[in-house]
Short mmCIF file of C-alpha atoms in Angstrom, two decimals:
data_model
loop_
_atom_site.label_atom_id
_atom_site.label_comp_id
_atom_site.label_asym_id
_atom_site.label_seq_id
_atom_site.Cartn_x
_atom_site.Cartn_y
_atom_site.Cartn_z
CA UNK A 217 14.53 5.10 17.21
CA UNK A 218 16.22 8.28 15.94
CA UNK A 219 18.84 8.54 13.29
CA UNK A 220 21.42 8.66 16.04
CA UNK A 221 20.15 5.71 17.87
CA UNK A 222 19.85 3.89 14.44
CA UNK A 223 23.42 4.40 13.49
CA UNK A 224 24.70 3.08 16.94
CA UNK A 225 22.53 0.01 16.18
CA UNK A 226 24.10 -0.18 12.87
CA UNK A 227 27.47 0.08 14.41
CA UNK A 228 26.74 -2.82 16.87
CA UNK A 229 25.40 -4.92 13.90
CA UNK A 230 28.66 -4.47 11.97
CA UNK A 231 30.95 -5.49 15.13
CA UNK A 232 28.54 -8.51 15.75
CA UNK A 233 29.15 -9.34 11.86
CA UNK A 234 32.73 -9.00 12.05
CA UNK A 235 33.09 -11.10 15.15
CA UNK A 236 30.89 -13.89 13.62
CA UNK A 237 32.58 -13.97 10.30
CA UNK A 238 36.13 -12.83 10.14
CA UNK A 239 37.73 -16.13 10.26
CA UNK A 240 35.59 -17.23 7.34
CA UNK A 241 36.86 -13.83 5.30
CA UNK A 242 40.33 -15.19 5.77
CA UNK A 243 39.48 -18.71 4.57
CA UNK A 244 37.96 -17.33 1.52
CA UNK A 245 41.00 -15.24 0.71
CA UNK A 246 40.22 -11.65 2.09
CA UNK A 247 41.46 -9.98 5.47
CA UNK A 248 40.15 -9.95 8.82
CA UNK A 249 39.43 -6.14 9.02
CA UNK A 250 37.24 -6.40 5.79
CA UNK A 251 34.67 -8.22 8.02
CA UNK A 252 34.27 -5.10 10.18
CA UNK A 253 34.39 -1.97 7.73
CA UNK A 254 30.36 -0.96 7.40
CA UNK A 255 28.95 -1.47 4.04
CA UNK A 256 32.38 -2.58 2.33
CA UNK A 257 32.11 -5.60 4.71
CA UNK A 258 28.70 -6.64 2.49
CA UNK A 259 30.22 -5.74 -0.58
CA UNK A 260 33.21 -8.33 0.20
CA UNK A 261 30.84 -10.70 1.21
CA UNK A 262 28.73 -10.55 -1.81
CA UNK A 263 32.16 -11.66 -3.46
CA UNK A 264 32.50 -14.50 -1.31
CA UNK A 265 29.29 -15.97 -2.09
CA UNK A 266 29.61 -15.42 -5.67
CA UNK A 267 26.73 -13.05 -5.87
CA UNK A 268 26.25 -9.66 -7.49
CA UNK A 269 27.51 -6.44 -5.63
CA UNK A 270 23.90 -4.68 -5.88
CA UNK A 271 22.73 -7.00 -3.43
CA UNK A 272 24.23 -4.99 -0.81
CA UNK A 273 21.46 -2.27 -1.68
CA UNK A 274 18.72 -4.87 -1.01
CA UNK A 275 20.40 -5.46 2.80
CA UNK A 276 19.57 -1.77 3.40
CA UNK A 277 15.93 -1.58 2.30
CA UNK A 278 13.20 -2.06 4.98
CA UNK A 279 10.87 -5.01 4.48
CA UNK A 280 13.01 -6.41 1.68
CA UNK A 281 16.12 -6.66 3.93
CA UNK A 282 14.30 -9.28 6.00
CA UNK A 283 14.41 -11.49 3.26
CA UNK A 284 17.66 -10.76 1.85
CA UNK A 285 19.26 -11.62 5.39
CA UNK A 286 18.18 -14.99 5.36
CA UNK A 287 19.36 -15.38 1.76
CA UNK A 288 22.44 -14.28 2.84
CA UNK A 289 23.21 -16.17 5.97
CA UNK A 290 22.19 -19.54 3.89
CA UNK A 291 24.25 -18.73 1.00
CA UNK A 292 27.40 -17.84 3.44
CA UNK A 293 26.87 -21.17 4.93
CA UNK A 294 26.72 -23.08 1.68
CA UNK A 295 29.93 -21.01 0.33
CA UNK A 296 31.69 -23.18 3.13
CA UNK A 297 30.08 -26.59 2.20
CA UNK A 298 27.25 -26.35 4.18
CA UNK A 299 24.37 -27.51 2.11
CA UNK A 300 22.11 -29.70 4.09
CA UNK A 301 18.61 -29.01 4.72
CA UNK A 302 19.21 -29.05 8.50
CA UNK A 303 22.40 -26.11 7.74
CA UNK A 304 19.73 -24.08 6.07
CA UNK A 305 17.43 -24.06 9.00
CA UNK A 306 19.78 -23.64 11.63
CA UNK A 307 21.10 -20.16 9.41
CA UNK A 308 17.59 -18.79 9.39
CA UNK A 309 16.43 -19.84 12.64
CA UNK A 310 19.51 -18.88 14.65
CA UNK A 311 19.16 -15.05 12.75
CA UNK A 312 22.77 -15.79 11.12
CA UNK A 313 24.39 -16.57 14.58
CA UNK A 314 25.07 -20.29 12.95
CA UNK A 315 27.89 -18.42 11.36
CA UNK A 316 29.63 -18.13 14.80
CA UNK A 317 29.90 -22.08 14.81
CA UNK A 318 31.24 -22.19 11.55
CA UNK A 319 33.48 -19.34 12.21
CA UNK A 320 35.07 -20.68 15.40
CA UNK A 321 34.06 -24.54 15.89
CA UNK A 322 33.38 -26.29 12.57
CA UNK A 323 36.12 -27.46 10.42
CA UNK A 324 35.22 -25.61 7.17
CA UNK A 325 36.73 -24.95 3.55
CA UNK A 326 36.02 -22.00 1.36
CA UNK A 327 34.34 -23.28 -2.18
CA UNK A 328 35.31 -20.83 -4.45
CA UNK A 329 33.62 -21.65 -7.67
CA UNK A 330 30.51 -23.53 -6.23
CA UNK A 331 27.37 -23.98 -8.22
CA UNK A 332 24.52 -21.56 -7.73
CA UNK A 333 22.13 -23.72 -9.07
CA UNK A 334 19.48 -25.09 -6.59
CA UNK A 335 20.16 -28.84 -5.64
CA UNK A 336 16.38 -29.79 -6.10
CA UNK A 337 13.16 -28.62 -7.69
CA UNK A 338 11.79 -27.47 -4.41
CA UNK A 339 14.89 -25.48 -4.19
CA UNK A 340 14.44 -23.83 -7.40
CA UNK A 341 11.02 -22.86 -6.42
CA UNK A 342 11.70 -21.58 -3.25
CA UNK A 343 14.44 -19.30 -4.84
CA UNK A 344 12.53 -18.04 -7.63
CA UNK A 345 9.23 -17.14 -4.96
CA UNK A 346 11.55 -15.31 -2.53
CA UNK A 347 13.00 -13.26 -5.38
CA UNK A 348 9.71 -12.84 -6.76
CA UNK A 349 8.68 -11.33 -3.53
CA UNK A 350 11.67 -9.18 -3.17
CA UNK A 351 11.10 -7.50 -6.53
CA UNK A 352 7.12 -7.19 -6.21
CA UNK A 353 7.80 -5.58 -2.49
CA UNK A 354 10.44 -3.14 -4.22
CA UNK A 355 7.99 -2.13 -6.98
CA UNK A 356 5.16 -1.90 -4.24
CA UNK A 357 7.05 0.04 -2.03
CA UNK A 358 8.81 2.71 -3.98
CA UNK A 359 7.15 2.81 -7.21
CA UNK A 360 3.43 1.47 -7.89
CA UNK A 361 1.01 0.20 -5.22
CA UNK A 362 -2.28 -1.48 -6.33
CA UNK A 363 -5.50 0.06 -4.38
CA UNK A 364 -9.38 -0.61 -4.41
CA UNK A 365 -11.49 2.09 -4.11
CA UNK A 366 -13.51 1.15 -0.74
CA UNK A 367 -16.32 3.79 -0.36
CA UNK A 368 -18.39 6.31 -2.53
CA UNK A 369 -16.56 9.63 -1.51
CA UNK A 370 -15.06 10.30 -4.99
CA UNK A 371 -18.28 8.32 -6.64
CA UNK A 372 -18.76 9.43 -10.28
CA UNK A 373 -14.87 10.06 -10.47
CA UNK A 374 -13.58 6.89 -9.06
CA UNK A 375 -16.22 4.04 -8.42
CA UNK A 376 -16.61 1.89 -5.76
CA UNK A 377 -14.72 -1.69 -6.85
CA UNK A 378 -12.27 0.30 -9.13
CA UNK A 379 -8.92 -0.95 -8.92
CA UNK A 380 -5.99 1.28 -9.30
CA UNK A 381 -2.47 1.84 -9.62
CA UNK A 382 -1.21 4.42 -7.43
CA UNK A 383 2.17 5.99 -8.42
CA UNK A 384 4.77 6.49 -5.33
CA UNK A 385 7.28 8.50 -7.29
CA UNK A 386 5.34 11.36 -8.37
CA UNK A 387 5.32 13.02 -4.93
CA UNK A 388 8.12 10.84 -4.04
CA UNK A 389 8.07 7.31 -1.96
CA UNK A 390 8.24 7.25 1.68
CA UNK A 391 10.83 4.70 3.25
CA UNK A 392 8.61 2.49 5.46
CA UNK A 393 8.33 3.73 9.11
CA UNK A 394 8.00 0.04 9.92
CA UNK A 395 11.04 -1.99 9.59
CA UNK A 396 9.47 -5.58 10.43
CA UNK A 397 6.37 -6.13 8.68
CA UNK A 398 4.73 -9.09 6.20
CA UNK A 399 5.78 -7.78 2.40
CA UNK A 400 3.07 -6.43 0.00
CA UNK A 401 0.26 -6.10 2.63
CA UNK A 402 -0.69 -3.44 4.31
CA UNK A 403 -1.96 -3.53 8.08
CA UNK A 404 -3.58 -6.79 8.14
CA UNK A 405 -2.40 -10.50 6.73
CA UNK A 406 -5.20 -11.78 4.54
CA UNK A 407 -7.08 -14.87 5.51
CA UNK A 408 -5.76 -15.44 8.99
CA UNK A 409 -6.89 -11.51 9.59
CA UNK A 410 -3.94 -10.67 11.83
CA UNK A 411 -1.61 -7.64 12.19
CA UNK A 412 0.80 -7.55 9.34
CA UNK A 413 3.82 -5.59 11.30
CA UNK A 414 5.58 -5.64 14.50
CA UNK A 415 4.25 -2.66 16.86
CA UNK A 416 2.68 -2.28 20.08
CA UNK A 417 -0.41 -0.05 19.20
CA UNK A 418 -1.17 0.83 22.57
CA UNK A 419 -1.14 4.71 23.51
CA UNK A 420 2.37 6.06 24.71
CA UNK A 421 3.65 2.37 24.65
CA UNK A 422 7.34 1.84 25.66
CA UNK A 423 7.63 -1.47 24.02
CA UNK A 424 10.60 -2.53 22.61
CA UNK A 425 8.50 -3.28 19.53
CA UNK A 426 8.10 0.39 18.76
CA UNK A 427 11.99 1.27 18.94
CA UNK A 428 12.36 -0.74 15.50
CA UNK A 429 10.42 2.44 13.74
CA UNK A 430 12.60 4.05 11.12
CA UNK A 431 12.25 7.91 11.55
CA UNK A 432 10.30 9.92 8.62
CA UNK A 433 12.25 9.62 5.21
CA UNK A 434 11.03 10.43 1.74
CA UNK A 435 12.56 10.10 -1.47
CA UNK A 436 12.28 13.22 -3.54
CA UNK A 437 9.50 13.15 -6.10
CA UNK A 438 9.07 15.30 -9.29
CA UNK A 439 5.73 16.74 -8.98
CA UNK A 440 3.76 18.61 -6.04
CA UNK A 441 0.14 18.16 -5.04
CA UNK A 442 -1.99 20.36 -6.88
CA UNK A 443 -5.23 21.70 -5.83
CA UNK A 444 -7.96 19.33 -7.14
CA UNK A 445 -5.57 16.14 -7.44
CA UNK A 446 -6.70 13.09 -6.20
CA UNK A 447 -4.40 11.21 -3.58
CA UNK A 448 -4.09 8.49 -1.74
CA UNK A 449 -2.91 9.10 2.08
CA UNK A 450 -2.72 7.63 5.55
CA UNK A 451 -5.82 9.01 7.58
CA UNK A 452 -3.94 11.10 10.01
CA UNK A 453 -6.43 10.91 13.08
CA UNK A 454 -6.81 6.73 12.49
CA UNK A 455 -7.19 5.09 15.68
CA UNK A 456 -9.42 2.12 14.47
CA UNK A 457 -8.62 -1.32 14.15
CA UNK A 458 -10.80 -1.96 11.24
CA UNK A 459 -12.02 0.91 9.04
CA UNK A 460 -15.41 -0.17 9.00
CA UNK A 461 -15.85 -0.29 12.84
CA UNK A 462 -15.93 2.98 14.19
CA UNK A 463 -16.91 1.69 17.67
CA UNK A 464 -13.65 -0.39 18.55
CA UNK A 465 -12.87 -1.88 21.97
CA UNK A 466 -10.11 0.82 22.29
CA UNK A 467 -8.30 3.37 20.46
CA UNK A 468 -5.21 1.53 18.18
CA UNK A 469 -2.04 3.92 17.76
CA UNK A 470 -0.47 3.19 14.57
CA UNK A 471 2.64 3.92 12.80
CA UNK A 472 2.06 6.25 9.97
CA UNK A 473 2.59 3.94 7.22
CA UNK A 474 -0.04 1.43 8.86
CA UNK A 475 -2.66 3.87 9.13
CA UNK A 476 -5.90 3.29 7.09
CA UNK A 477 -5.38 4.11 3.24
CA UNK A 478 -7.77 6.58 2.04
CA UNK A 479 -8.39 8.15 -1.31
CA UNK A 480 -9.72 11.87 -1.63
CA UNK A 481 -9.69 15.13 -3.38
CA UNK A 482 -7.09 17.84 -2.49
CA UNK A 483 -9.13 20.99 -2.71
CA UNK A 484 -6.81 22.89 -0.69
CA UNK A 485 -3.07 23.23 -0.73
CA UNK A 486 -0.71 24.65 1.54
CA UNK A 487 -0.95 28.30 1.96
CA UNK A 488 -4.66 28.12 0.64
CA UNK A 489 -7.25 29.84 3.23
CA UNK A 490 -10.38 27.43 2.75
CA UNK A 491 -13.92 28.14 3.18
CA UNK A 492 -17.11 25.98 2.92
CA UNK A 493 -20.44 27.81 1.82
CA UNK A 494 -23.65 25.87 1.15
CA UNK A 495 -21.26 22.59 0.58
CA UNK A 496 -19.15 24.10 -1.88
CA UNK A 497 -15.50 25.01 -1.53
CA UNK A 498 -14.24 28.61 -1.89
CA UNK A 499 -10.30 28.89 -2.01
CA UNK A 500 -8.76 32.45 -1.25
CA UNK A 501 -12.43 33.86 -1.50
CA UNK A 502 -12.93 32.28 -4.84
CA UNK A 503 -15.25 29.24 -5.57
CA UNK A 504 -13.13 25.97 -6.61
CA UNK A 505 -13.43 25.03 -9.95
CA UNK A 506 -13.27 21.48 -10.10
CA UNK A 507 -12.05 19.31 -13.24
CA UNK A 508 -14.49 18.24 -15.94
CA UNK A 509 -14.48 14.65 -14.53
CA UNK A 510 -15.24 15.69 -11.21
CA UNK A 511 -19.23 15.61 -10.14
CA UNK A 512 -20.52 17.04 -6.86
CA UNK A 513 -23.26 15.02 -5.26
CA UNK A 514 -25.49 16.25 -2.32
CA UNK A 515 -27.93 14.34 -0.20
CA UNK A 516 -31.64 15.35 -0.83
CA UNK A 517 -35.18 14.79 0.97
CA UNK A 518 -37.69 13.65 -1.78
CA UNK A 519 -41.00 13.29 -1.55
CA UNK A 520 -42.90 11.06 -3.94
CA UNK A 521 -46.48 10.52 -5.12
CA UNK A 522 -46.11 6.86 -3.88
CA UNK A 523 -43.78 5.08 -1.33
CA UNK A 524 -41.74 3.29 -3.90
CA UNK A 525 -38.50 4.20 -5.73
CA UNK A 526 -36.63 1.08 -7.85
CA UNK A 527 -33.11 0.99 -7.02
CA UNK A 528 -32.06 -0.67 -10.32
CA UNK A 529 -34.15 1.71 -12.27
CA UNK A 530 -32.53 4.68 -10.43
CA UNK A 531 -29.18 3.46 -11.13
CA UNK A 532 -29.73 2.80 -14.44
CA UNK A 533 -31.93 5.65 -15.80
CA UNK A 534 -30.37 8.46 -13.48
CA UNK A 535 -27.13 6.95 -12.56
CA UNK A 536 -28.25 7.30 -9.07
CA UNK A 537 -25.92 4.78 -6.93
CA UNK A 538 -25.76 5.53 -3.35
CA UNK A 539 -28.25 4.34 -0.70
CA UNK A 540 -31.50 5.88 -0.07
CA UNK A 541 -34.52 5.02 1.99
CA UNK A 542 -37.83 6.41 3.92
CA UNK A 543 -36.87 8.32 6.88
CA UNK A 544 -40.34 9.06 8.42
CA UNK A 545 -44.23 8.44 8.27
CA UNK A 546 -44.48 11.26 6.13
CA UNK A 547 -43.46 9.18 3.06
CA UNK A 548 -40.16 11.33 2.55
CA UNK A 549 -37.07 9.75 1.22
CA UNK A 550 -33.70 10.57 2.12
CA UNK A 551 -31.21 10.16 -0.88
CA UNK A 552 -27.40 10.12 0.39
CA UNK A 553 -26.16 11.57 -2.94
CA UNK A 554 -27.28 12.81 -5.80
CA UNK A 555 -25.15 14.43 -8.99
CA UNK A 556 -26.13 17.85 -10.46
CA UNK A 557 -26.46 15.82 -13.89
CA UNK A 558 -28.55 13.19 -12.16
CA UNK A 559 -31.21 15.75 -10.07
CA UNK A 560 -32.05 17.75 -13.47
CA UNK A 561 -33.19 14.37 -14.90
CA UNK A 562 -34.81 12.77 -11.63
CA UNK A 563 -37.07 15.99 -10.88
CA UNK A 564 -38.86 15.45 -13.75
CA UNK A 565 -39.88 11.73 -12.71
CA UNK A 566 -43.51 11.57 -12.58
CA UNK A 567 -43.41 10.07 -9.28
CA UNK A 568 -41.40 13.12 -7.79
CA UNK A 569 -43.31 15.80 -5.87
CA UNK A 570 -40.95 17.83 -4.63
CA UNK A 571 -36.75 17.77 -3.94
CA UNK A 572 -35.12 19.67 -0.94
CA UNK A 573 -31.41 20.15 -0.38
CA UNK A 574 -29.94 18.60 2.59
CA UNK A 575 -27.93 21.84 3.39
CA UNK A 576 -27.29 22.62 7.02
CA UNK A 577 -27.61 26.30 8.30
CA UNK A 578 -24.66 28.82 8.91
CA UNK A 579 -23.90 29.00 12.64
CA UNK A 580 -25.07 25.39 13.47
CA UNK A 581 -22.62 23.35 14.95
CA UNK A 582 -21.96 19.96 14.41
CA UNK A 583 -19.59 18.53 17.40
CA UNK A 584 -18.22 15.82 15.13
CA UNK A 585 -16.63 18.52 12.71
CA UNK A 586 -13.09 19.80 13.10
CA UNK A 587 -11.90 21.26 15.41
CA UNK A 588 -14.07 19.64 17.59
CA UNK A 589 -14.43 22.85 19.62
CA UNK A 590 -17.54 24.70 20.91
CA UNK A 591 -16.19 27.81 19.99
CA UNK A 592 -16.15 26.93 16.43
CA UNK A 593 -20.16 26.81 14.85
CA UNK A 594 -18.91 24.97 11.71
CA UNK A 595 -20.83 21.85 9.96
CA UNK A 596 -20.09 19.78 6.89
CA UNK A 597 -22.02 22.43 4.46
CA UNK A 598 -20.79 25.86 6.39
CA UNK A 599 -16.98 25.46 7.43
CA UNK A 600 -13.91 28.00 7.76
CA UNK A 601 -12.44 30.23 6.67
CA UNK A 602 -9.13 28.28 7.66
CA UNK A 603 -5.49 28.80 6.68
CA UNK A 604 -3.74 25.57 5.49
CA UNK A 605 -0.42 25.82 6.89
CA UNK A 606 3.03 25.83 4.60
CA UNK A 607 6.49 24.60 5.32
CA UNK A 608 8.82 27.51 6.46
CA UNK A 609 5.56 29.93 6.93
CA UNK A 610 4.86 31.45 10.44
CA UNK A 611 1.26 32.35 11.66
CA UNK A 612 0.07 34.00 15.09
CA UNK A 613 -0.72 31.42 17.99
CA UNK A 614 -3.47 32.48 19.86
CA UNK A 615 -5.88 31.01 22.39
CA UNK A 616 -8.53 31.71 19.92
CA UNK A 617 -6.99 29.80 17.05
CA UNK A 618 -5.21 27.26 18.98
CA UNK A 619 -7.66 24.35 18.53
CA UNK A 620 -7.40 24.38 14.64
CA UNK A 621 -3.27 24.10 15.01
CA UNK A 622 -2.86 22.08 18.11
CA UNK A 623 -2.87 18.80 16.44
CA UNK A 624 -0.80 19.69 13.67
CA UNK A 625 2.05 21.44 16.12
CA UNK A 626 1.79 18.18 18.45
CA UNK A 627 0.86 15.34 16.85
CA UNK A 628 2.58 15.60 13.23
CA UNK A 629 5.16 18.09 14.02
CA UNK A 630 6.58 16.29 17.69
CA UNK A 631 6.31 19.34 19.67
CA UNK A 632 5.08 19.49 23.49
CA UNK A 633 2.34 22.32 23.95
CA UNK A 634 0.73 23.63 27.13
CA UNK A 635 -1.48 26.33 28.16
CA UNK A 636 -0.98 28.49 31.28
CA UNK A 637 -3.61 30.92 31.79
CA UNK A 638 -3.43 33.06 28.38
CA UNK A 639 0.03 31.84 27.79
CA UNK A 640 0.93 29.24 25.08
CA UNK A 641 4.19 27.25 25.73
CA UNK A 642 5.81 25.16 22.95
CA UNK A 643 8.23 22.96 24.10
CA UNK A 644 8.66 24.58 27.55
CA UNK A 645 8.63 28.21 26.16
CA UNK A 646 6.25 31.03 25.51
CA UNK A 647 5.02 31.32 21.99
CA UNK A 648 3.11 33.90 19.94
CA UNK A 649 3.78 32.27 16.84
CA UNK A 650 4.59 29.09 15.08
CA UNK A 651 6.42 28.24 12.10
CA UNK A 652 5.53 24.89 10.55
CA UNK A 653 7.81 22.21 9.25
CA UNK A 654 6.01 20.44 6.49
CA UNK A 655 3.13 21.34 4.06
CA UNK A 656 -0.34 20.23 4.94
CA UNK A 657 -3.52 19.78 2.63
CA UNK A 658 -7.03 19.54 2.78
CA UNK A 659 -8.82 16.26 1.39
CA UNK A 660 -12.22 15.98 0.80
CA UNK A 661 -14.97 13.63 -1.13
CA UNK A 662 -16.85 14.92 -3.98
CA UNK A 663 -19.66 13.33 -2.32
CA UNK A 664 -19.95 16.17 0.17
CA UNK A 665 -22.66 14.58 2.20
CA UNK A 666 -21.53 10.93 2.30
CA UNK A 667 -17.85 11.09 2.95
CA UNK A 668 -15.66 11.15 5.81
CA UNK A 669 -12.67 13.51 5.24
CA UNK A 670 -10.93 16.51 6.31
CA UNK A 671 -13.94 18.17 7.67
CA UNK A 672 -13.81 15.38 10.27
CA UNK A 673 -10.09 15.18 11.60
CA UNK A 674 -8.58 18.39 9.79
CA UNK A 675 -5.43 18.93 8.03
CA UNK A 676 -3.58 15.84 6.66
CA UNK A 677 0.53 16.37 6.57
CA UNK A 678 2.63 15.64 3.60
CA UNK A 679 4.27 12.93 5.37
CA UNK A 680 0.86 11.28 5.49
CA UNK A 681 0.62 11.19 1.52
CA UNK A 682 0.97 7.74 -0.18
CA UNK A 683 0.86 8.28 -3.93
CA UNK A 684 -1.04 9.93 -6.92
CA UNK A 685 -3.58 7.23 -8.34
CA UNK A 686 -2.97 7.13 -11.90
CA UNK A 687 -4.70 4.20 -13.66
CA UNK A 688 -7.63 2.09 -13.55
CA UNK A 689 -6.68 -1.37 -14.26
CA UNK A 690 -9.82 -3.16 -13.33
CA UNK A 691 -13.29 -2.32 -12.23
CA UNK A 692 -15.91 -4.26 -10.92
CA UNK A 693 -19.27 -3.17 -9.82
CA UNK A 694 -20.37 -6.23 -7.43
CA UNK A 695 -21.79 -8.42 -10.00
CA UNK A 696 -20.06 -7.81 -13.26
CA UNK A 697 -16.87 -6.01 -14.87
CA UNK A 698 -17.28 -2.19 -16.14
CA UNK A 699 -15.33 -2.94 -19.40
CA UNK A 700 -15.84 0.79 -20.46
CA UNK A 701 -13.53 1.61 -17.24
CA UNK A 702 -10.96 -1.14 -17.63
CA UNK A 703 -7.25 0.79 -18.60
CA UNK A 704 -8.54 4.03 -18.06
CA UNK A 705 -6.78 7.02 -16.71
CA UNK A 706 -7.31 8.53 -13.36
CA UNK A 707 -6.88 12.31 -14.26
CA UNK A 708 -7.28 14.20 -17.49
CA UNK A 709 -10.08 15.75 -19.39
CA UNK A 710 -13.07 14.72 -21.27
CA UNK A 711 -14.52 11.20 -21.07
CA UNK A 712 -11.90 8.66 -19.89
CA UNK A 713 -10.87 6.49 -22.73
CA UNK A 714 -10.35 2.52 -22.33
CA UNK A 715 -6.83 1.40 -23.58
CA UNK A 716 -7.88 -2.27 -22.64
CA UNK A 717 -8.08 -3.09 -26.84
CA UNK A 718 -4.81 -1.56 -27.12
CA UNK A 719 -3.22 -3.43 -24.47
CA UNK A 720 -4.74 -6.79 -25.50
CA UNK A 721 -3.27 -6.11 -29.11
CA UNK A 722 0.19 -5.55 -27.69
CA UNK A 723 -0.08 -8.48 -25.69
CA UNK A 724 -1.03 -10.59 -28.62
CA UNK A 725 1.80 -9.13 -30.76
CA UNK A 726 4.49 -9.76 -27.88
CA UNK A 727 3.28 -13.71 -27.70
CA UNK A 728 3.56 -13.86 -31.59
CA UNK A 729 6.66 -12.14 -31.82
CA UNK A 730 7.94 -14.49 -29.08
CA UNK A 731 6.64 -17.72 -30.69
CA UNK A 732 8.33 -16.34 -34.28
CA UNK A 733 11.52 -15.73 -32.70
CA UNK A 734 11.67 -19.07 -30.86
CA UNK A 735 10.71 -21.07 -34.09
CA UNK A 736 13.56 -19.25 -35.71
CA UNK A 737 16.18 -20.08 -33.31
CA UNK A 738 14.91 -23.66 -33.52
CA UNK A 739 15.48 -23.62 -37.18
#
C-alpha cells in the first residue's frame, strides 16, 4: 500500500478500536471520545492498563507491534477482571475483538490497582520471553544484526565462517517493508524451513497479502558509504528460493527486505565512472587502491610435475583455501582463487612447472555479465566504462545506453518504460534524459573469479543497503575455532587485533564486582 492508503487504513483501525472500547474507557474514568483520537487513545489506554506510555511507540514498530498488540489485548481484558486462560485465548484468537464482548455484553468493572505480577510461574516465563523477543527484535532491526559469511567472495578479508555484527545505524536503519513476519529471522524459519513472512512471491501478484507492505522508509544515518567499504545488502535481482540453488522451479519475487543478504566490497560509489581492466577496478580512470587488509584473488591454470596437490598442505603453507582440481587430460589444474601473496610463494613449489592467469580477453562477451545485451562485449575481467548513477544527477538516455539503466529506472525507481522505434517513453512521455531518485553502488568481491557480484546483476540501489559490518565476534573454519579472529574489527589498517582476552577480563571483573556487591548488601 502507499502511504495514503496506510493512513486511511490507520484511521479505520482507530474507528474499530474506538467502537470496541469506548465504554471500557468510561468505566476506567476516561471520556468516550478519548477512545477515538489516534495515538492519544493508545497513550490513554496505557494508563488504563497501568503500563508505561512508551509502549505506544512499540505499537507502531513493524514486527514488534504484532507481539505488542496481543499483549495489549490481554492486558485490557485483565484490567477488567478477565484473568482466566480462556479470556487470554479469546483476546488473542479473536484479534482483539474480544473487547467488543467486554464493551457491549459482559458486566465488567475496572480494576484500578491490579497486580501486574504474573499469577503463575508459566505466566512469568511467558512474559519474560515475549519482552526478550521484543527487545531483541528492536536491536536486530534498528541497531545491530548478526550475520554469517556464507561464501569466499571476500576471502582473506572476511572468511567463510566469520560471525559478524552488522551496524544498521551507520548508514541508517530501514523500517521493514514487510509488516507481518516472524521476528529475528530473515526469509526462512529455521528447522521447519518455511517462509517467514506473509507475501505472495509470484510475479505481479495482486494478492491481499502484498498490500501489507510498507513503502520504503529509512532512518537517517551518520555516515555515507565510502569507496572500498565492506557492505551488507539485499541482492537486488534475487529471484531464488534458496541462494544455493540457482535453478529453482520458478522465479520468486520478494520484498526488498526479504531478498538474500550478501556482503561485498563497494568499489564504486554514486557518481563514479567504473571500468575493469584485466580484473582490476579503475575509478574515473585511476586504478582503485584497496585497503591493506584487502587481498585480491584470481584464478590460475597450474601445470604440475605430478598430478597431486595436497589441499591441507596448500592451505597451511600458502594460505590457498578455495577449491582446485584437474580440468583435462593434460594434467592441468584449475585453482579458483590465489592471492598475490600466496602466488609469490606457490610459484616456487618444486611440484609447479608453470602458472598461467585465467584472464579473459577484451571484447570476449560473457552473456552472464551485466547488462546481458549483445551490444556490450563485457566479461568478468574486461568491463565498462560505466557511470554509476547519483541521486539528483541527470544523464542522457539513448537506445544505446538504455540496457545499462533500464532496470534502475523501472525496477528500483518505479517508472514505466517503453521503446517506440528510436523513441524512449518514461511514464508515457518521450524522454531524452533521466534524473535518478537515489544513489547507486557497485559491489564486488575481492575474489575476482569466484564471486557472484555486481558484474552479474548491475547496480545496487541505496534502498537495498542493509548495513556496515563492524565486528567479528566469532570465527569457525568448519572444524575448529579461529581464535585469532575472535572479537576483531572488520575495517582498519594493519593486522587485525583480537580483543577476546580484554573482553573476557571485563566479563570476569563484572561478575566479580557483582558478587562483591551482593555480599556487601547481605551484610
